[in-house]
C-alpha cells in the first residue's frame, strides 16, 4: 500500500506509525510538511521520503478578523495541494492519506486523490464553552472572541465532510466534535514508548555544576512552553507556599519562552519573566532552576529524578509529557480538568488538584514530598496504567497500523 502523511510540522503525531509502515517493504510511505519545520529527505527512515512545501503567508490585515486564520489555512492548503500535485506527477498516488486538518492542509486533498481513504487526526474542536475558551478568568474572552471561535473550526468542518474516518487521542477530545461526526472518529492515542520512558532509581541529572539524583526532594514541571494554558502561572504562584512547607525542595522547570497556545505578550516579554517577577520577593530563587528546552534523554532524566511532578492544563489537548511522566513512575500532581481526569483517578494513579488553587497545589506537593514511601504504590500504578493502556509497541502502534491498513473501522469507536 501507499501512504501519504501530511502535517505542517511533519512527522508530528505520525512519527511512530510512519516509521513502522516504512519498515514494511510492502508499503511506500511519503511525508509532507512546511519547509520551515521539515527538512526534505531527512533520515527518519531510509524508506520514508519526506518532501516540503513553501511556507504560506497568513491572512491579510484587510481581511475580517474572524477570517484571518481561515485565510491562512486556505493559503496553506493551496501550497500543500501544489506540492502534492508535483508528487502525483512523479507517479505516487496514495491508497491512504493521513492528515492533521487543523492548519488547512486537508482542504483540497480529496480533489487530488479522490480514490484514497482519507483519515483525519481530530485533535481539538474549538467551542465557546466547556473547553479552553473562557476557562481562565485571568484571561477573559470578549464577545468577538467567542464569535470568532466558531469560524476557527472552518477548515476542520470542511474536512469532516470529506474524510472517511478520524482519530482522536482521548475520549474527551473526540467529544468536542459535532455529534454527527463522532461515530466516524476512533479514539486511539499515539502511544508512549514505555521501554524508554521508565523509572530509573539510579538516574542522575547534571545541571551546571549540580547533580540531581533520584530519591532527592525534587519537584518537576514540564511544558513545551511556559504559559498559562499549561498552568505555569498557577505553578509559580504555588512556589512560595511550597517552599515554606518544604524549604529543602529543589524545583526543576523545563520549557521554552515562546507561546504555543493562547494570548501572546508584547514583543520581548515572556510568561516566565512575568510570573517570576510576581513572586520574586517571596521565594528562594537559588532552589528554582529553569532548564529551558532539553534533548529528549535529558528530559527523561528530569522525570526519573522527580519526587513530585506537576502537570496543569486548561481543558484542552492532553500533553504527551503527562503520560511520559506516569510511565517514568512519577507521582503526578495534576489539575482536575479534562482530559486529565480520563487518565488519572485521584489517589489511585496520581493526585488531582484544583487548577486555580495555588495553596492546594502547594499542600498536595508538600504532602507527597513528606512521605514518599506512602505514595510509592500510586507511582507504580501510574506506570502500570500507561503500560496497559497506552504502550507504544504492544498497544497503540499495532492498533494504528491495523487501522490504517485494514480499511474501514468496525469497532465502536474506542481503542
PDB file of C-alpha atoms in Angstrom, residues 122-255:
ATOM      1  CA  UNK A 122      -9.031  15.085  15.054  1.00  0.00           C
ATOM      2  CA  UNK A 123      -7.027  16.742  17.785  1.00  0.00           C
ATOM      3  CA  UNK A 124      -9.271  19.527  19.024  1.00  0.00           C
ATOM      4  CA  UNK A 125     -12.537  21.177  18.039  1.00  0.00           C
ATOM      5  CA  UNK A 126     -12.918  24.672  19.419  1.00  0.00           C
ATOM      6  CA  UNK A 127     -16.090  25.703  21.215  1.00  0.00           C
ATOM      7  CA  UNK A 128     -17.047  28.842  23.086  1.00  0.00           C
ATOM      8  CA  UNK A 129     -17.899  26.842  26.224  1.00  0.00           C
ATOM      9  CA  UNK A 130     -16.659  23.777  28.093  1.00  0.00           C
ATOM     10  CA  UNK A 131     -13.030  23.884  26.996  1.00  0.00           C
ATOM     11  CA  UNK A 132     -10.136  26.291  26.902  1.00  0.00           C
ATOM     12  CA  UNK A 133     -12.087  29.361  25.763  1.00  0.00           C
ATOM     13  CA  UNK A 134     -13.171  31.423  28.765  1.00  0.00           C
ATOM     14  CA  UNK A 135     -11.844  28.844  31.239  1.00  0.00           C
ATOM     15  CA  UNK A 136      -9.340  31.146  32.947  1.00  0.00           C
ATOM     16  CA  UNK A 137     -10.873  34.345  34.382  1.00  0.00           C
ATOM     17  CA  UNK A 138      -7.426  35.932  34.314  1.00  0.00           C
ATOM     18  CA  UNK A 139      -7.748  35.943  30.525  1.00  0.00           C
ATOM     19  CA  UNK A 140     -11.399  36.792  29.842  1.00  0.00           C
ATOM     20  CA  UNK A 141     -12.796  36.211  26.390  1.00  0.00           C
ATOM     21  CA  UNK A 142     -14.639  39.001  24.592  1.00  0.00           C
ATOM     22  CA  UNK A 143     -17.879  38.689  22.649  1.00  0.00           C
ATOM     23  CA  UNK A 144     -15.812  38.998  19.475  1.00  0.00           C
ATOM     24  CA  UNK A 145     -13.552  36.251  20.739  1.00  0.00           C
ATOM     25  CA  UNK A 146     -16.470  33.896  21.367  1.00  0.00           C
ATOM     26  CA  UNK A 147     -17.918  34.591  17.935  1.00  0.00           C
ATOM     27  CA  UNK A 148     -14.580  34.069  16.237  1.00  0.00           C
ATOM     28  CA  UNK A 149     -14.198  30.631  17.828  1.00  0.00           C
ATOM     29  CA  UNK A 150     -16.933  29.231  15.589  1.00  0.00           C
ATOM     30  CA  UNK A 151     -15.144  30.384  12.437  1.00  0.00           C
ATOM     31  CA  UNK A 152     -11.893  28.925  13.778  1.00  0.00           C
ATOM     32  CA  UNK A 153     -13.247  25.442  13.064  1.00  0.00           C
ATOM     33  CA  UNK A 154     -13.958  26.170   9.379  1.00  0.00           C
ATOM     34  CA  UNK A 155     -11.124  24.102   7.921  1.00  0.00           C
ATOM     35  CA  UNK A 156     -11.889  21.155  10.193  1.00  0.00           C
ATOM     36  CA  UNK A 157     -15.612  21.240   9.387  1.00  0.00           C
ATOM     37  CA  UNK A 158     -14.897  21.197   5.658  1.00  0.00           C
ATOM     38  CA  UNK A 159     -12.517  18.315   6.281  1.00  0.00           C
ATOM     39  CA  UNK A 160     -15.075  16.335   8.247  1.00  0.00           C
ATOM     40  CA  UNK A 161     -17.420  16.390   5.253  1.00  0.00           C
ATOM     41  CA  UNK A 162     -14.695  14.807   3.099  1.00  0.00           C
ATOM     42  CA  UNK A 163     -12.796  12.373   5.331  1.00  0.00           C
ATOM     43  CA  UNK A 164     -13.591   8.682   5.621  1.00  0.00           C
ATOM     44  CA  UNK A 165     -12.548   8.382   9.267  1.00  0.00           C
ATOM     45  CA  UNK A 166     -10.866  10.264  12.078  1.00  0.00           C
ATOM     46  CA  UNK A 167      -8.606   9.556  15.028  1.00  0.00           C
ATOM     47  CA  UNK A 168      -8.655  11.385  18.381  1.00  0.00           C
ATOM     48  CA  UNK A 169      -6.209  10.652  21.216  1.00  0.00           C
ATOM     49  CA  UNK A 170      -8.758  10.811  24.056  1.00  0.00           C
ATOM     50  CA  UNK A 171     -12.476  10.312  24.534  1.00  0.00           C
ATOM     51  CA  UNK A 172     -12.910  13.911  25.675  1.00  0.00           C
ATOM     52  CA  UNK A 173     -11.122  15.320  22.656  1.00  0.00           C
ATOM     53  CA  UNK A 174     -13.440  13.292  20.418  1.00  0.00           C
ATOM     54  CA  UNK A 175     -16.452  14.513  22.396  1.00  0.00           C
ATOM     55  CA  UNK A 176     -15.672  18.098  21.361  1.00  0.00           C
ATOM     56  CA  UNK A 177     -16.560  17.334  17.742  1.00  0.00           C
ATOM     57  CA  UNK A 178     -20.133  17.643  16.406  1.00  0.00           C
ATOM     58  CA  UNK A 179     -22.187  14.619  17.455  1.00  0.00           C
ATOM     59  CA  UNK A 180     -22.985  13.614  13.879  1.00  0.00           C
ATOM     60  CA  UNK A 181     -19.273  13.081  13.129  1.00  0.00           C
ATOM     61  CA  UNK A 182     -18.208  11.362  16.340  1.00  0.00           C
ATOM     62  CA  UNK A 183     -19.162   7.820  15.216  1.00  0.00           C
ATOM     63  CA  UNK A 184     -16.529   8.092  12.473  1.00  0.00           C
ATOM     64  CA  UNK A 185     -13.780   9.121  14.900  1.00  0.00           C
ATOM     65  CA  UNK A 186     -11.723   6.350  16.508  1.00  0.00           C
ATOM     66  CA  UNK A 187     -10.179   7.032  19.927  1.00  0.00           C
ATOM     67  CA  UNK A 188      -6.547   5.997  19.716  1.00  0.00           C
ATOM     68  CA  UNK A 189      -3.566   7.616  21.381  1.00  0.00           C
ATOM     69  CA  UNK A 190      -0.246   7.873  19.523  1.00  0.00           C
ATOM     70  CA  UNK A 191       1.409   5.821  22.247  1.00  0.00           C
ATOM     71  CA  UNK A 192       4.193   6.151  24.808  1.00  0.00           C
ATOM     72  CA  UNK A 193       7.473   4.264  24.460  1.00  0.00           C
ATOM     73  CA  UNK A 194       7.427   2.817  27.977  1.00  0.00           C
ATOM     74  CA  UNK A 195      10.642   0.886  27.342  1.00  0.00           C
ATOM     75  CA  UNK A 196      12.371   4.252  27.040  1.00  0.00           C
ATOM     76  CA  UNK A 197      10.202   6.315  29.408  1.00  0.00           C
ATOM     77  CA  UNK A 198      10.668   4.191  32.518  1.00  0.00           C
ATOM     78  CA  UNK A 199      11.699   4.547  36.167  1.00  0.00           C
ATOM     79  CA  UNK A 200      15.417   4.618  36.945  1.00  0.00           C
ATOM     80  CA  UNK A 201      16.363   4.584  40.624  1.00  0.00           C
ATOM     81  CA  UNK A 202      19.962   5.389  39.639  1.00  0.00           C
ATOM     82  CA  UNK A 203      19.114   8.388  37.451  1.00  0.00           C
ATOM     83  CA  UNK A 204      21.355  11.448  37.758  1.00  0.00           C
ATOM     84  CA  UNK A 205      20.725  14.788  36.075  1.00  0.00           C
ATOM     85  CA  UNK A 206      23.651  17.186  35.728  1.00  0.00           C
ATOM     86  CA  UNK A 207      22.647  20.853  35.636  1.00  0.00           C
ATOM     87  CA  UNK A 208      25.559  23.254  35.503  1.00  0.00           C
ATOM     88  CA  UNK A 209      27.746  22.276  38.407  1.00  0.00           C
ATOM     89  CA  UNK A 210      24.968  20.472  40.275  1.00  0.00           C
ATOM     90  CA  UNK A 211      23.820  16.880  40.177  1.00  0.00           C
ATOM     91  CA  UNK A 212      20.254  15.890  40.975  1.00  0.00           C
ATOM     92  CA  UNK A 213      19.546  12.252  41.819  1.00  0.00           C
ATOM     93  CA  UNK A 214      16.510  10.017  42.030  1.00  0.00           C
ATOM     94  CA  UNK A 215      15.444   9.987  45.668  1.00  0.00           C
ATOM     95  CA  UNK A 216      16.256  13.660  46.225  1.00  0.00           C
ATOM     96  CA  UNK A 217      13.472  16.070  47.160  1.00  0.00           C
ATOM     97  CA  UNK A 218      12.828  17.316  43.628  1.00  0.00           C
ATOM     98  CA  UNK A 219       9.675  18.886  42.202  1.00  0.00           C
ATOM     99  CA  UNK A 220       9.388  18.989  38.402  1.00  0.00           C
ATOM    100  CA  UNK A 221       7.272  20.928  35.940  1.00  0.00           C
ATOM    101  CA  UNK A 222       7.377  20.416  32.168  1.00  0.00           C
ATOM    102  CA  UNK A 223       5.709  22.180  29.250  1.00  0.00           C
ATOM    103  CA  UNK A 224       6.769  22.792  25.665  1.00  0.00           C
ATOM    104  CA  UNK A 225       6.470  26.486  26.512  1.00  0.00           C
ATOM    105  CA  UNK A 226       5.875  28.069  29.912  1.00  0.00           C
ATOM    106  CA  UNK A 227       2.450  29.643  29.532  1.00  0.00           C
ATOM    107  CA  UNK A 228      -0.977  29.885  31.203  1.00  0.00           C
ATOM    108  CA  UNK A 229      -2.622  27.194  29.028  1.00  0.00           C
ATOM    109  CA  UNK A 230      -0.363  24.698  30.802  1.00  0.00           C
ATOM    110  CA  UNK A 231      -0.882  26.247  34.220  1.00  0.00           C
ATOM    111  CA  UNK A 232       2.531  27.869  34.516  1.00  0.00           C
ATOM    112  CA  UNK A 233       1.084  30.872  36.370  1.00  0.00           C
ATOM    113  CA  UNK A 234      -0.602  28.625  38.923  1.00  0.00           C
ATOM    114  CA  UNK A 235       2.538  26.575  39.426  1.00  0.00           C
ATOM    115  CA  UNK A 236       4.676  29.670  40.007  1.00  0.00           C
ATOM    116  CA  UNK A 237       2.152  31.073  42.472  1.00  0.00           C
ATOM    117  CA  UNK A 238       2.291  27.825  44.435  1.00  0.00           C
ATOM    118  CA  UNK A 239       6.071  28.026  44.898  1.00  0.00           C
ATOM    119  CA  UNK A 240       6.158  30.469  47.853  1.00  0.00           C
ATOM    120  CA  UNK A 241       3.805  28.238  49.829  1.00  0.00           C
ATOM    121  CA  UNK A 242       5.598  25.079  48.748  1.00  0.00           C
ATOM    122  CA  UNK A 243       8.993  26.435  49.741  1.00  0.00           C
ATOM    123  CA  UNK A 244       7.597  27.474  53.122  1.00  0.00           C
ATOM    124  CA  UNK A 245       6.392  23.910  53.677  1.00  0.00           C
ATOM    125  CA  UNK A 246       9.419  22.168  52.135  1.00  0.00           C
ATOM    126  CA  UNK A 247      12.373  24.591  52.312  1.00  0.00           C
ATOM    127  CA  UNK A 248      14.860  21.962  51.062  1.00  0.00           C
ATOM    128  CA  UNK A 249      12.952  21.088  47.875  1.00  0.00           C
ATOM    129  CA  UNK A 250      14.629  21.733  44.544  1.00  0.00           C
ATOM    130  CA  UNK A 251      12.366  22.890  41.687  1.00  0.00           C
ATOM    131  CA  UNK A 252      13.229  21.887  38.098  1.00  0.00           C
ATOM    132  CA  UNK A 253      11.261  23.673  35.360  1.00  0.00           C
ATOM    133  CA  UNK A 254      11.524  22.580  31.720  1.00  0.00           C
ATOM    134  CA  UNK A 255      10.118  24.626  28.831  1.00  0.00           C
TER     135      UNK A 255
END
